[in-house]
Coordinates of C-alpha atoms and ligand atoms in Angstrom, one line a residue:
M28 CA 19.5 26.1 -0.8
R29 CA 16.3 24.5 -2.1
T30 CA 13.1 26.3 -1.1
D31 CA 11.6 23.2 0.4
R32 CA 14.6 22.8 2.7
L33 CA 14.2 26.5 3.7
V34 CA 10.5 26.0 4.4
L35 CA 11.2 23.0 6.5
G36 CA 14.0 24.8 8.4
A37 CA 11.8 27.7 9.1
F38 CA 9.1 25.3 10.4
L39 CA 11.6 23.5 12.7
A40 CA 13.0 26.8 14.0
L41 CA 9.5 28.0 14.8
L42 CA 8.8 24.8 16.7
L43 CA 12.0 25.2 18.6
L44 CA 11.0 28.7 19.7
V45 CA 7.4 28.0 20.6
P46 CA 7.8 27.6 24.4
A47 CA 9.8 30.9 24.5
I48 CA 7.3 33.0 22.6
L49 CA 3.9 31.5 23.3
S50 CA 1.9 31.4 26.5
P51 CA 1.6 28.1 28.4
Y52 CA -2.0 27.8 27.1
Y53 CA -0.8 27.6 23.5
V54 CA 2.1 25.3 24.4
T55 CA -0.4 22.9 26.0
L56 CA -2.5 23.1 22.9
L57 CA 0.5 22.3 20.8
N58 CA 1.3 19.4 23.0
Y59 CA -2.1 18.0 22.4
I60 CA -1.8 18.6 18.6
G61 CA 1.5 16.7 18.7
L62 CA 0.0 13.8 20.5
Y63 CA -3.1 13.6 18.3
A64 CA -1.0 14.0 15.1
M65 CA 1.0 10.9 16.1
V66 CA -2.1 8.8 16.2
A67 CA -3.4 10.5 13.0
L68 CA -0.1 9.7 11.3
G69 CA -0.8 6.0 12.0
L70 CA -4.2 6.4 10.3
V71 CA -2.6 8.1 7.3
L72 CA -0.6 5.0 6.8
L73 CA -3.4 2.6 7.7
T74 CA -6.4 4.3 6.2
G75 CA -5.2 6.9 3.8
V76 CA -2.5 4.9 2.1
G77 CA -3.4 1.3 2.9
G78 CA -7.2 1.7 2.6
L79 CA -8.0 0.0 6.0
T80 CA -10.4 2.0 8.1
S81 CA -10.0 1.9 11.8
F82 CA -12.2 3.5 14.5
G83 CA -10.3 1.7 17.2
Q84 CA -6.9 3.6 17.4
A85 CA -7.9 5.3 20.7
A86 CA -7.8 1.9 22.4
F87 CA -4.1 1.5 21.4
V88 CA -3.4 5.0 22.9
G89 CA -5.0 3.7 26.1
L90 CA -2.9 0.6 26.0
G91 CA 0.3 2.8 25.9
A92 CA -1.0 5.1 28.6
Y93 CA -2.3 2.4 31.0
T94 CA 0.8 0.2 30.6
T95 CA 3.0 3.0 31.8
A96 CA 0.5 4.3 34.4
A97 CA 0.1 0.9 36.0
L98 CA 3.8 0.0 36.0
T99 CA 5.2 3.3 37.2
T100 CA 2.7 3.7 40.0
A101 CA 2.5 0.1 41.3
T102 CA 4.1 -0.6 44.6
D103 CA 3.8 -4.4 44.6
L104 CA 5.0 -5.5 41.2
P105 CA 6.1 -9.2 41.1
G106 CA 9.8 -9.7 41.2
W107 CA 10.2 -10.7 37.6
L108 CA 8.5 -7.4 36.5
A109 CA 9.9 -5.0 39.2
W110 CA 12.6 -3.7 36.8
A111 CA 9.9 -2.4 34.4
G112 CA 8.4 0.1 36.9
T113 CA 11.7 1.8 37.6
S114 CA 11.7 4.1 34.6
P115 CA 9.1 5.4 32.1
W116 CA 11.6 4.6 29.3
L117 CA 11.4 0.9 30.3
T118 CA 7.6 1.1 30.4
L119 CA 7.7 2.6 26.9
A120 CA 9.5 -0.5 25.8
V121 CA 7.0 -2.8 27.6
G122 CA 4.0 -0.8 26.2
L123 CA 5.3 -1.0 22.6
L124 CA 6.0 -4.8 23.0
L125 CA 2.5 -5.4 24.5
T126 CA 0.8 -3.2 21.8
A127 CA 2.7 -5.1 19.0
L128 CA 1.4 -8.4 20.5
V129 CA -2.1 -7.2 20.9
A130 CA -2.1 -5.6 17.4
V131 CA -0.9 -8.8 15.8
L132 CA -3.6 -10.8 17.6
I133 CA -6.4 -8.3 16.8
G134 CA -5.0 -7.8 13.2
S135 CA -5.0 -11.5 12.5
L136 CA -8.6 -11.7 13.6
T137 CA -9.9 -8.5 11.9
L138 CA -7.7 -7.7 8.9
K139 CA -9.1 -10.6 6.8
L140 CA -12.5 -8.8 7.0
S141 CA -13.3 -6.7 4.0
G142 CA -15.8 -3.9 3.1
H143 CA -17.7 -2.5 6.0
F144 CA -16.9 -5.5 8.2
L145 CA -13.4 -4.3 8.9
P146 CA -14.4 -0.9 10.4
L147 CA -17.1 -2.6 12.4
G148 CA -14.5 -5.1 13.7
T149 CA -12.3 -2.1 14.8
I150 CA -15.2 -0.6 16.6
A151 CA -15.8 -3.9 18.4
W152 CA -12.3 -4.3 19.7
G153 CA -12.1 -0.5 20.4
I154 CA -15.1 -0.8 22.7
S155 CA -13.7 -4.0 24.3
L156 CA -10.4 -2.5 25.2
Y157 CA -12.1 0.7 26.5
F158 CA -14.3 -1.2 28.8
L159 CA -11.4 -3.3 29.9
F160 CA -9.6 -0.2 31.2
G161 CA -12.7 0.9 33.1
T162 CA -13.6 -2.5 34.5
M163 CA -10.3 -3.7 35.9
E164 CA -10.0 -2.7 39.5
S165 CA -6.2 -2.9 39.4
L166 CA -6.3 -0.1 36.8
G167 CA -8.4 2.1 39.1
G168 CA -11.7 1.5 37.4
H169 CA -13.4 4.6 36.1
T170 CA -11.5 6.8 38.6
G171 CA -8.3 5.9 36.8
I172 CA -4.7 6.1 38.0
S173 CA -3.0 9.2 39.4
G174 CA 0.5 10.0 40.6
I175 CA 2.3 9.0 37.4
P176 CA 5.8 10.3 37.5
A177 CA 7.3 12.7 35.0
I178 CA 9.7 11.5 32.3
G179 CA 13.4 12.0 33.1
L180 CA 15.8 12.7 30.2
L181 CA 19.5 13.3 30.5
G182 CA 19.2 14.6 34.0
W183 CA 16.1 16.8 33.3
T184 CA 12.7 16.0 34.6
L185 CA 10.1 16.9 32.0
D186 CA 7.4 18.0 34.4
E187 CA 6.2 21.1 32.7
G188 CA 4.3 21.6 29.5
G189 CA 7.1 23.5 27.9
E190 CA 9.6 20.7 28.6
I191 CA 7.6 17.7 27.5
Y192 CA 6.7 19.7 24.5
Y193 CA 10.1 19.1 23.0
L194 CA 9.9 15.3 23.6
I195 CA 6.4 15.1 22.0
W196 CA 7.4 17.0 18.9
A197 CA 10.7 15.1 18.6
F198 CA 8.7 11.8 18.7
L199 CA 6.3 13.1 16.1
L200 CA 9.0 14.4 13.8
V201 CA 10.9 11.2 13.9
A202 CA 7.7 9.3 13.3
M203 CA 6.9 11.5 10.3
L204 CA 10.4 11.1 8.9
T205 CA 10.5 7.3 9.2
T206 CA 6.9 7.0 7.8
H207 CA 7.9 9.2 4.9
N208 CA 11.0 7.0 4.3
L209 CA 9.0 3.9 4.5
L210 CA 6.5 5.0 1.9
D211 CA 9.4 5.9 -0.4
S212 CA 10.8 2.4 -0.6
R213 CA 10.2 -1.1 -1.8
E214 CA 8.0 -1.9 1.2
G215 CA 6.3 1.5 0.7
R216 CA 5.3 0.7 -2.9
A217 CA 3.9 -2.6 -1.6
I218 CA 1.9 -0.7 1.0
R219 CA 0.7 1.9 -1.5
A220 CA -0.5 -0.9 -3.7
L221 CA -2.9 -2.2 -1.0
K222 CA -5.6 0.3 -1.9
G223 CA -7.0 -0.9 -5.2
G224 CA -4.0 -2.9 -6.4
R225 CA -3.9 -6.1 -4.4
V226 CA -4.4 -8.5 -7.2
M227 CA -1.7 -6.8 -9.2
A228 CA 0.7 -6.6 -6.2
E229 CA 0.2 -10.3 -5.4
A230 CA 1.0 -11.1 -9.1
M231 CA 4.2 -9.1 -8.6
G232 CA 5.1 -11.2 -5.6
V233 CA 3.9 -8.8 -2.8
D234 CA 2.6 -10.5 0.3
T235 CA -0.3 -8.1 0.7
S236 CA -1.6 -9.8 3.9
R237 CA 1.8 -9.1 5.5
S238 CA 1.8 -5.5 4.3
R239 CA -1.6 -5.0 5.8
M240 CA -0.4 -6.4 9.1
V241 CA 2.8 -4.2 9.0
I242 CA 0.8 -1.0 8.7
F243 CA -1.7 -2.1 11.3
V244 CA 1.1 -2.7 13.8
I245 CA 2.9 0.5 13.0
A246 CA -0.3 2.5 13.4
A247 CA -0.9 0.8 16.8
L248 CA 2.7 1.5 17.9
L249 CA 2.4 5.2 17.0
A250 CA -0.9 5.3 19.0
C251 CA 0.8 3.5 22.0
A252 CA 3.8 6.0 22.0
S253 CA 1.2 8.9 22.0
G254 CA -0.5 7.3 24.9
W255 CA 2.8 6.9 26.8
L256 CA 3.6 10.6 26.3
Y257 CA 0.0 11.6 27.2
A258 CA 0.1 9.7 30.5
H259 CA 3.4 11.3 31.6
M260 CA 2.2 14.8 30.5
Q261 CA -1.1 14.5 32.4
R262 CA 0.4 12.4 35.2
F263 CA -3.1 10.9 35.4
V264 CA -5.2 8.5 33.3
N265 CA -8.8 7.4 33.2
P266 CA -10.7 5.6 30.4
T267 CA -12.5 8.6 29.0
P268 CA -9.9 9.7 26.3
F269 CA -9.6 6.1 25.0
G270 CA -13.2 5.4 23.9
V271 CA -14.5 4.8 20.4
H272 CA -15.9 8.4 20.0
I273 CA -12.3 9.6 20.3
G274 CA -11.3 6.9 17.8
I275 CA -13.7 8.5 15.4
E276 CA -12.2 11.9 16.1
Y277 CA -8.7 10.6 15.2
L278 CA -10.1 9.3 11.9
F279 CA -11.5 12.7 11.3
M280 CA -8.2 14.3 11.9
A281 CA -6.5 12.1 9.3
V282 CA -9.2 12.6 6.8
V283 CA -9.5 16.4 7.2
G284 CA -5.8 16.9 7.2
G285 CA -5.3 14.7 4.1
A286 CA -5.4 10.9 4.8
G287 CA -2.9 10.1 2.0
Y288 CA -0.2 12.5 3.2
V289 CA 2.3 12.4 6.1
W290 CA 1.9 16.2 6.7
G291 CA -1.9 15.7 6.7
A292 CA -1.6 14.3 10.2
I293 CA -0.3 17.5 11.7
V294 CA -2.7 19.7 9.6
G295 CA -5.7 17.5 10.6
A296 CA -4.7 17.3 14.3
G297 CA -4.0 21.0 14.4
V298 CA -7.2 22.2 12.6
I299 CA -9.5 20.0 14.7
T300 CA -7.9 20.6 18.0
V301 CA -7.9 24.4 17.5
L302 CA -11.4 24.5 16.0
K303 CA -12.8 22.5 18.9
Q304 CA -11.2 24.8 21.4
W305 CA -12.4 27.9 19.7
L306 CA -15.9 26.6 19.3
Q307 CA -16.0 25.6 23.0
N308 CA -14.9 29.0 24.0
W309 CA -17.0 31.1 21.7
L310 CA -20.3 29.3 21.0
P311 CA -21.7 29.6 24.6
S312 CA -21.2 33.4 24.6
L313 CA -22.4 33.7 21.0
L314 CA -25.6 31.7 21.7
G315 CA -26.1 32.9 25.2
A316 CA -26.5 29.3 26.5
T317 CA -24.2 26.5 27.6
G318 CA -24.3 23.0 26.1
N319 CA -22.4 20.9 23.7
F320 CA -23.1 23.1 20.7
E321 CA -19.5 22.7 19.5
T322 CA -20.1 19.1 18.7
I323 CA -23.0 20.0 16.4
V324 CA -21.2 22.8 14.6
F325 CA -18.1 20.6 14.4
G326 CA -20.1 17.8 12.8
L327 CA -21.5 20.1 10.2
L328 CA -18.1 21.6 9.4
M329 CA -16.8 18.0 8.9
V330 CA -19.5 17.3 6.4
L331 CA -18.6 20.5 4.6
V332 CA -14.9 19.6 4.4
L333 CA -15.7 16.0 3.2
H334 CA -17.8 17.6 0.5
R335 CA -15.4 20.3 -0.6
A336 CA -12.0 18.8 0.0
R337 CA -12.1 15.0 -0.3
E338 CA -8.4 14.8 -0.4
G339 CA -8.2 16.8 2.8
L340 CA -6.6 20.2 3.5
W341 CA -2.9 19.4 2.9
P342 CA -3.1 19.2 -0.9
I343 CA -4.7 22.7 -0.8
L344 CA -2.1 24.1 1.6
K345 CA 0.7 22.5 -0.3
K346 CA -0.1 24.7 -3.3
L347 CA 0.5 27.8 -1.0
V348 CA 3.9 26.5 0.3
P349 CA 6.7 26.8 -2.3
V350 CA 7.6 23.1 -2.2
R351 CA 8.3 21.2 -5.3
A352 CA 8.0 17.4 -5.5
L353 CA 11.4 15.7 -5.7
R354 CA 12.1 13.7 -8.8
K355 CA 13.8 10.4 -8.3
T356 CA 17.2 10.2 -9.7
I357 CA 18.5 7.1 -11.5
D358 CA 22.1 6.2 -10.5
P359 CA 23.8 5.0 -13.6
D360 CA 26.5 3.4 -11.5
A361 CA 24.1 1.3 -9.4
E362 CA 24.9 -2.4 -9.6
P363 CA 22.5 -4.3 -11.8
L364 CA 20.0 -6.6 -10.0
P365 CA 20.8 -10.3 -10.2
R366 CA 19.2 -12.1 -13.2
R367 CA 17.9 -15.6 -13.6
T368 CA 19.3 -17.9 -16.2
L369 CA 16.7 -18.5 -18.9
P370 CA 16.0 -22.1 -19.9
K371 CA 17.5 -23.2 -23.2
A372 CA 15.5 -22.5 -26.3
G373 CA 13.0 -25.2 -27.0
E374 CA 12.8 -26.4 -23.4
L375 CA 9.2 -27.0 -22.2
I376 CA 8.2 -24.2 -19.9
L377 CA 4.5 -24.4 -19.5
E378 CA 2.2 -27.4 -20.0
A379 CA -1.6 -27.3 -19.5
K380 CA -3.2 -30.7 -19.7
D381 CA -6.9 -31.3 -20.1
V382 CA -7.8 -28.2 -18.1
T383 CA -11.5 -27.9 -17.4
R384 CA -13.1 -25.1 -15.5
R385 CA -16.8 -25.1 -14.6
F386 CA -18.8 -22.1 -13.2
G387 CA -21.9 -23.9 -12.1
G388 CA -23.5 -25.2 -15.3
L389 CA -21.2 -23.2 -17.6
I390 CA -18.0 -24.9 -18.8
A391 CA -15.6 -22.0 -19.5
N392 CA -12.6 -24.2 -20.3
N393 CA -13.3 -27.7 -21.6
N394 CA -10.3 -30.2 -21.7
M395 CA -7.9 -27.5 -22.8
S396 CA -4.3 -28.4 -23.4
L397 CA -1.4 -26.3 -24.6
E398 CA 2.4 -26.1 -24.4
V399 CA 4.8 -23.2 -24.4
R400 CA 8.5 -23.6 -24.9
A401 CA 11.5 -21.3 -24.2
G402 CA 12.1 -18.9 -27.1
E403 CA 8.6 -19.3 -28.5
I404 CA 5.6 -17.0 -28.7
L405 CA 2.3 -18.8 -28.6
A406 CA -1.0 -17.0 -29.3
L407 CA -4.3 -18.0 -27.6
I408 CA -7.1 -16.7 -29.8
G409 CA -10.8 -17.0 -30.1
P410 CA -14.0 -15.0 -30.3
N411 CA -15.3 -13.1 -27.3
G412 CA -16.3 -15.3 -24.4
A413 CA -14.4 -18.3 -25.8
G414 CA -12.7 -18.8 -22.4
K415 CA -9.2 -17.3 -23.0
S416 CA -9.1 -15.1 -19.9
T417 CA -10.3 -18.1 -17.8
M418 CA -7.5 -20.2 -19.2
F419 CA -5.0 -17.4 -18.4
N420 CA -6.3 -17.4 -14.8
Q421 CA -5.8 -21.2 -14.5
I422 CA -2.3 -20.9 -15.8
S423 CA -1.3 -18.0 -13.6
G424 CA -2.7 -19.5 -10.4
V425 CA -5.4 -16.8 -10.0
D426 CA -8.0 -19.6 -10.3
T427 CA -7.8 -23.4 -9.9
P428 CA -9.1 -25.8 -12.6
T429 CA -12.0 -28.1 -11.8
S430 CA -10.0 -30.9 -13.3
G431 CA -6.8 -31.2 -15.3
E432 CA -3.4 -29.8 -14.5
V433 CA -1.1 -26.9 -15.3
R434 CA 2.7 -27.4 -14.9
F435 CA 5.2 -24.6 -15.0
L436 CA 8.9 -25.5 -15.2
G437 CA 7.8 -29.1 -14.4
K438 CA 6.0 -28.2 -11.2
P439 CA 2.2 -28.1 -10.8
V440 CA 0.8 -24.6 -10.5
A441 CA -2.3 -25.7 -8.5
G442 CA -1.9 -25.1 -4.8
H443 CA 0.5 -22.3 -5.2
D444 CA -0.6 -18.7 -4.9
S445 CA 0.2 -15.9 -7.4
R446 CA 3.2 -14.9 -5.4
E447 CA 4.9 -18.2 -5.5
I448 CA 4.2 -18.6 -9.2
A449 CA 5.7 -15.1 -9.7
R450 CA 8.8 -16.2 -7.8
M451 CA 9.1 -19.2 -10.0
G452 CA 9.5 -16.8 -13.0
M453 CA 6.0 -16.2 -14.5
S454 CA 5.0 -12.6 -15.0
R455 CA 1.8 -11.2 -16.4
T456 CA -0.1 -8.3 -17.7
F457 CA -3.9 -7.8 -17.2
Q458 CA -6.7 -7.5 -19.7
H459 CA -8.1 -4.6 -17.7
V460 CA -4.9 -2.7 -16.8
K461 CA -4.0 -2.7 -13.1
L462 CA -1.8 0.3 -12.3
L463 CA -1.4 2.6 -9.4
P464 CA -2.6 5.7 -11.3
T465 CA -1.2 8.4 -9.0
M466 CA 2.2 6.8 -8.8
S467 CA 4.8 7.6 -11.4
V468 CA 5.5 5.3 -14.3
L469 CA 9.0 4.6 -12.8
E470 CA 7.5 3.5 -9.4
N471 CA 4.8 1.4 -11.0
V472 CA 7.4 -0.5 -13.0
A473 CA 9.6 -0.8 -9.9
I474 CA 6.9 -2.8 -8.2
G475 CA 7.8 -5.5 -10.7
A476 CA 11.2 -5.9 -9.0
H477 CA 9.7 -6.7 -5.6
L478 CA 10.9 -10.2 -5.5
R479 CA 14.4 -9.3 -6.8
S480 CA 15.1 -7.4 -3.6
D481 CA 14.6 -8.0 0.1
K482 CA 15.0 -4.9 2.2
G483 CA 12.3 -4.7 4.9
V484 CA 10.4 -2.2 7.0
L485 CA 13.2 -1.1 9.4
S486 CA 15.8 -0.7 6.7
S487 CA 13.4 1.3 4.7
A488 CA 12.3 3.5 7.6
W489 CA 15.9 4.3 8.5
R490 CA 17.1 4.7 4.9
L491 CA 19.5 1.7 5.0
D492 CA 18.0 0.5 1.7
R493 CA 19.3 3.2 -0.5
A494 CA 21.8 1.0 -2.4
E495 CA 19.2 -1.6 -3.1
E496 CA 16.6 1.1 -4.0
A497 CA 19.1 2.6 -6.5
R498 CA 19.4 -0.9 -8.1
I499 CA 15.7 -1.3 -8.3
L500 CA 15.1 2.1 -9.9
K501 CA 17.9 1.6 -12.4
E502 CA 16.3 -1.7 -13.5
A503 CA 12.9 -0.1 -13.7
A504 CA 14.3 2.7 -15.8
R505 CA 16.0 0.2 -18.1
Q506 CA 12.8 -1.7 -18.7
I507 CA 10.9 1.6 -19.3
E508 CA 13.5 2.6 -21.9
R509 CA 13.3 -0.9 -23.4
V510 CA 9.6 -0.6 -24.0
G511 CA 9.9 2.9 -25.4
L512 CA 8.3 4.9 -22.5
A513 CA 11.4 6.8 -21.4
E514 CA 9.9 10.2 -22.0
Y515 CA 7.0 9.4 -19.6
M516 CA 9.2 8.0 -16.8
Y517 CA 8.2 10.6 -14.2
E518 CA 4.6 11.1 -15.3
E519 CA 1.7 9.8 -13.3
A520 CA 0.8 6.4 -14.7
G521 CA -2.9 7.3 -14.8
S522 CA -2.2 10.2 -17.2
L523 CA -0.9 7.9 -19.9
A524 CA -3.1 6.8 -22.8
L525 CA -4.6 3.3 -22.4
G526 CA -2.2 1.8 -25.0
Q527 CA 0.8 3.2 -23.2
Q528 CA -0.6 1.9 -19.9
R529 CA -0.6 -1.6 -21.4
I530 CA 3.0 -1.2 -22.5
L531 CA 3.8 0.0 -18.9
E532 CA 2.4 -3.3 -17.7
I533 CA 4.8 -5.1 -19.9
A534 CA 7.7 -3.1 -18.5
R535 CA 6.5 -4.0 -15.0
A536 CA 6.3 -7.7 -15.9
L537 CA 9.8 -7.6 -17.4
C538 CA 11.1 -5.9 -14.3
A539 CA 10.4 -9.2 -12.5
D540 CA 13.0 -10.9 -14.8
P541 CA 10.6 -13.7 -15.8
C542 CA 11.2 -16.7 -18.1
L543 CA 7.5 -16.8 -19.1
L544 CA 5.5 -13.7 -20.0
L545 CA 1.7 -13.9 -20.1
L546 CA 0.3 -11.0 -22.1
D547 CA -3.4 -10.3 -22.1
E548 CA -4.4 -8.2 -25.1
P549 CA -1.2 -6.1 -25.1
A550 CA -1.9 -4.5 -28.5
A551 CA -5.4 -3.3 -27.7
G552 CA -5.5 0.5 -28.0
L553 CA -2.1 0.8 -29.5
R554 CA -1.4 2.9 -32.7
F555 CA 0.2 1.3 -35.7
R556 CA 3.7 2.5 -34.8
E557 CA 3.3 1.4 -31.2
K558 CA 2.2 -2.0 -32.3
E559 CA 5.2 -2.3 -34.6
A560 CA 7.5 -1.3 -31.7
L561 CA 5.8 -3.8 -29.4
G562 CA 6.2 -6.6 -32.0
E563 CA 9.9 -5.8 -32.3
L564 CA 10.3 -5.9 -28.5
L565 CA 8.6 -9.3 -28.3
R566 CA 10.7 -10.7 -31.1
K567 CA 13.8 -9.5 -29.3
L568 CA 12.7 -11.1 -26.1
R569 CA 12.0 -14.3 -28.0
A570 CA 15.5 -14.2 -29.4
E571 CA 16.9 -13.9 -25.8
G572 CA 15.0 -17.1 -24.9
M573 CA 11.8 -15.7 -23.3
A574 CA 8.7 -17.9 -23.6
T575 CA 5.6 -15.8 -24.2
L576 CA 1.9 -16.7 -24.2
I577 CA -0.3 -13.9 -25.7
V578 CA -4.1 -13.5 -25.8
E579 CA -4.9 -11.0 -28.6
H580 CA -7.7 -10.0 -30.8
D581 CA -5.7 -8.1 -33.4
M582 CA -5.1 -10.8 -36.0
D583 CA -2.6 -8.9 -38.2
F584 CA -0.5 -8.3 -35.1
V585 CA -0.7 -12.0 -34.0
M586 CA -0.2 -13.7 -37.3
S587 CA 2.9 -11.6 -38.2
L588 CA 4.5 -12.2 -34.8
V589 CA 3.8 -15.5 -33.2
D590 CA 5.3 -19.0 -33.8
R591 CA 2.2 -21.0 -33.1
V592 CA -1.5 -20.4 -32.5
V593 CA -4.1 -22.2 -30.3
V594 CA -7.7 -21.3 -31.2
M595 CA -10.5 -21.6 -28.7
E596 CA -14.3 -21.5 -29.1
F597 CA -16.9 -22.3 -26.5
G598 CA -14.2 -23.2 -24.0
Q599 CA -12.5 -25.8 -26.2
K600 CA -9.5 -26.0 -28.5
I601 CA -10.7 -26.0 -32.1
A602 CA -7.4 -25.7 -33.8
E603 CA -3.6 -25.5 -33.2
G604 CA -0.8 -24.8 -35.6
L605 CA 1.4 -22.4 -37.5
P606 CA -0.1 -19.0 -38.2
D607 CA -0.4 -19.8 -42.0
E608 CA -2.2 -23.0 -41.3
I609 CA -4.6 -21.4 -38.8
Q610 CA -5.5 -18.7 -41.3
Q611 CA -6.7 -21.4 -43.7
N612 CA -8.4 -23.6 -41.2
P613 CA -12.1 -24.0 -42.0
A614 CA -13.1 -24.4 -38.3
V615 CA -11.3 -21.2 -37.4
L616 CA -12.9 -19.3 -40.3
E617 CA -16.3 -20.7 -39.2
A618 CA -15.7 -19.5 -35.6
Y619 CA -14.6 -16.0 -36.6
L620 CA -16.6 -15.3 -39.7
G621 CA -19.6 -17.5 -39.1
G622 CA -18.9 -19.9 -42.1
V623 CA -17.1 -19.9 -45.4
E624 CA -18.7 -20.1 -48.8
Ligands
ATP895 N1 -16.0 -16.1 -12.4 C1 -16.9 -16.5 -13.4 N2 -18.1 -16.9 -13.0 C2 -19.0 -17.3 -13.9 N3 -18.8 -17.3 -15.3 C3 -17.6 -16.8 -15.7 C4 -16.6 -16.4 -14.8 N4 -15.5 -16.1 -15.5 C5 -15.8 -16.2 -16.8 N5 -17.0 -16.7 -16.9 C6 -17.7 -17.1 -18.1 O1 -16.9 -17.9 -18.9 C7 -16.9 -17.7 -20.2 C8 -15.5 -17.4 -20.8 O2 -15.1 -16.1 -20.4 P1 -13.7 -15.5 -20.6 O3 -13.6 -14.2 -20.0 O4 -12.7 -16.5 -20.2 O5 -13.7 -15.4 -22.2 P2 -12.6 -14.6 -23.1 O6 -12.3 -15.6 -24.2 O7 -11.5 -14.2 -22.3 O8 -13.5 -13.4 -23.6 P3 -13.0 -11.9 -24.1 O9 -12.2 -12.1 -25.3 O10 -14.3 -11.2 -24.3 O11 -12.2 -11.4 -22.9 C9 -17.9 -16.5 -20.4 O12 -19.2 -17.0 -20.7 C10 -17.9 -15.9 -19.1 O13 -19.2 -15.2 -18.8

């Protein structure tokens, strides 16, 4: 048996035995750790992986707790709602539904915010919900609600710490398993691209706003489930545990444990809960005075951890546990992904007509026109600052021309976002490479196939996407082999040399099965042999009917490869023609060499 399975088995066996071997005090402590870890797990997804900082999770815990408290203790529920108060399991369903609705509402208002505005937004709604719990008379005001019944399960009443313990940890383990599965999927790659890779992900067809909303709702649902369990464990709720200061503590747990790791949630919740408890017990006797000293020491310890272990404690602990990272396997029998039929050679694919782009007084593109046909490689060249990248942005829908029009496959590009354009069959690389550096080469390339597959969050969480995932990985591996990076398939993308990272971007673009490739300086940083191999690949793609538009500074590479060349200077087209003609063109020589004798 593999060591990691043994370690996991030992951990689960230990969890199972806890109520039998530990005193009720420690069981209660573990109950709290389980409840907190569930909220911290949501923050791992939201903050650690997705890069969205929230201080407001405690409010969602409160929503779960108050929903069940109010419904299960009410004596005068209206007829249409009376069914909900009959069992805590029904109130869980109501709480989750309500939380999802509130999260979608709050998310649509706050997730558009960026930078420090988003955390501030979460504080704002965190405070609002907290005061709502305390202000509503029907929720017991600041006194709260007591007399909440225990949860019944298969004939048992879970009214003791040692009993609800199993339910709490079962919830947590299922949440960890499904979160782990989700992150290891098509949806998960989209989520992992949110932090630092949004432009790239959108260009690959990922709806990043939807992905942000997905993790926001999941994190809220996990917090709600934790609140539901809390209410039935305590059998009493009041607003105190749902304030913003507890929201900050949840964030600490995720960060201290390791905000980018599923196991970080347990580690963070465990360390902070135990530490607080110890400090509370020991400090008064150590200092000979009572007071909230633990909060001060706790704050200092946090600063220390943030200085010394930015990634949190889990990566450090992981080194001590004999667990090796699992390598993804490529299933050679997986069915190939469907492919689009490429237009016939010579067919007009891309047409830019009189494109002008002004930035204030600066005209970066001035009446630029060009055409690319199927089975053709067109180079767009020009000195630095000529306006090539700006033109690329107009073509790929990243930017909109001030005047003029770009048509792709006969349809105007303006008004469509990068995602729709990607879906139409345009795929690009970036002048400044945009990769997810800690993800493997294989997974980076697999993002390219996002639009060629459709399994969603639930299928991913419950592993119903494995057949499709195998097809995606097989396609990604095929493209990696095609561009000559097979030996680096399982390396972290960030560890590759810059030239190889550019080639990786081409594999990712090809994984989208495009009919038009836009390559921004693909040969920059490549060695001679690598350039030769790239040239060969592009020639092969051309023979298959691919249309390619390439911006490149390496003239030897360009002139020996492309069919036609468009030359720009100061935002305008100064020449267009066959490579041989362009090399003799006096205007081009003037632009590049500053004049001919
Ligand atoms: N968003 C922007 N706002 C203002 N000016 C811009 C913007 N983007 C580009 N420019 C300006 O437009 C001009 C053309 O820039 P662009 O990056 O398109 O040139 P380029 O030919 O791609 O150059 P290089 O080969 O160095 O990448 C430059 O003067 C640049 O400063």
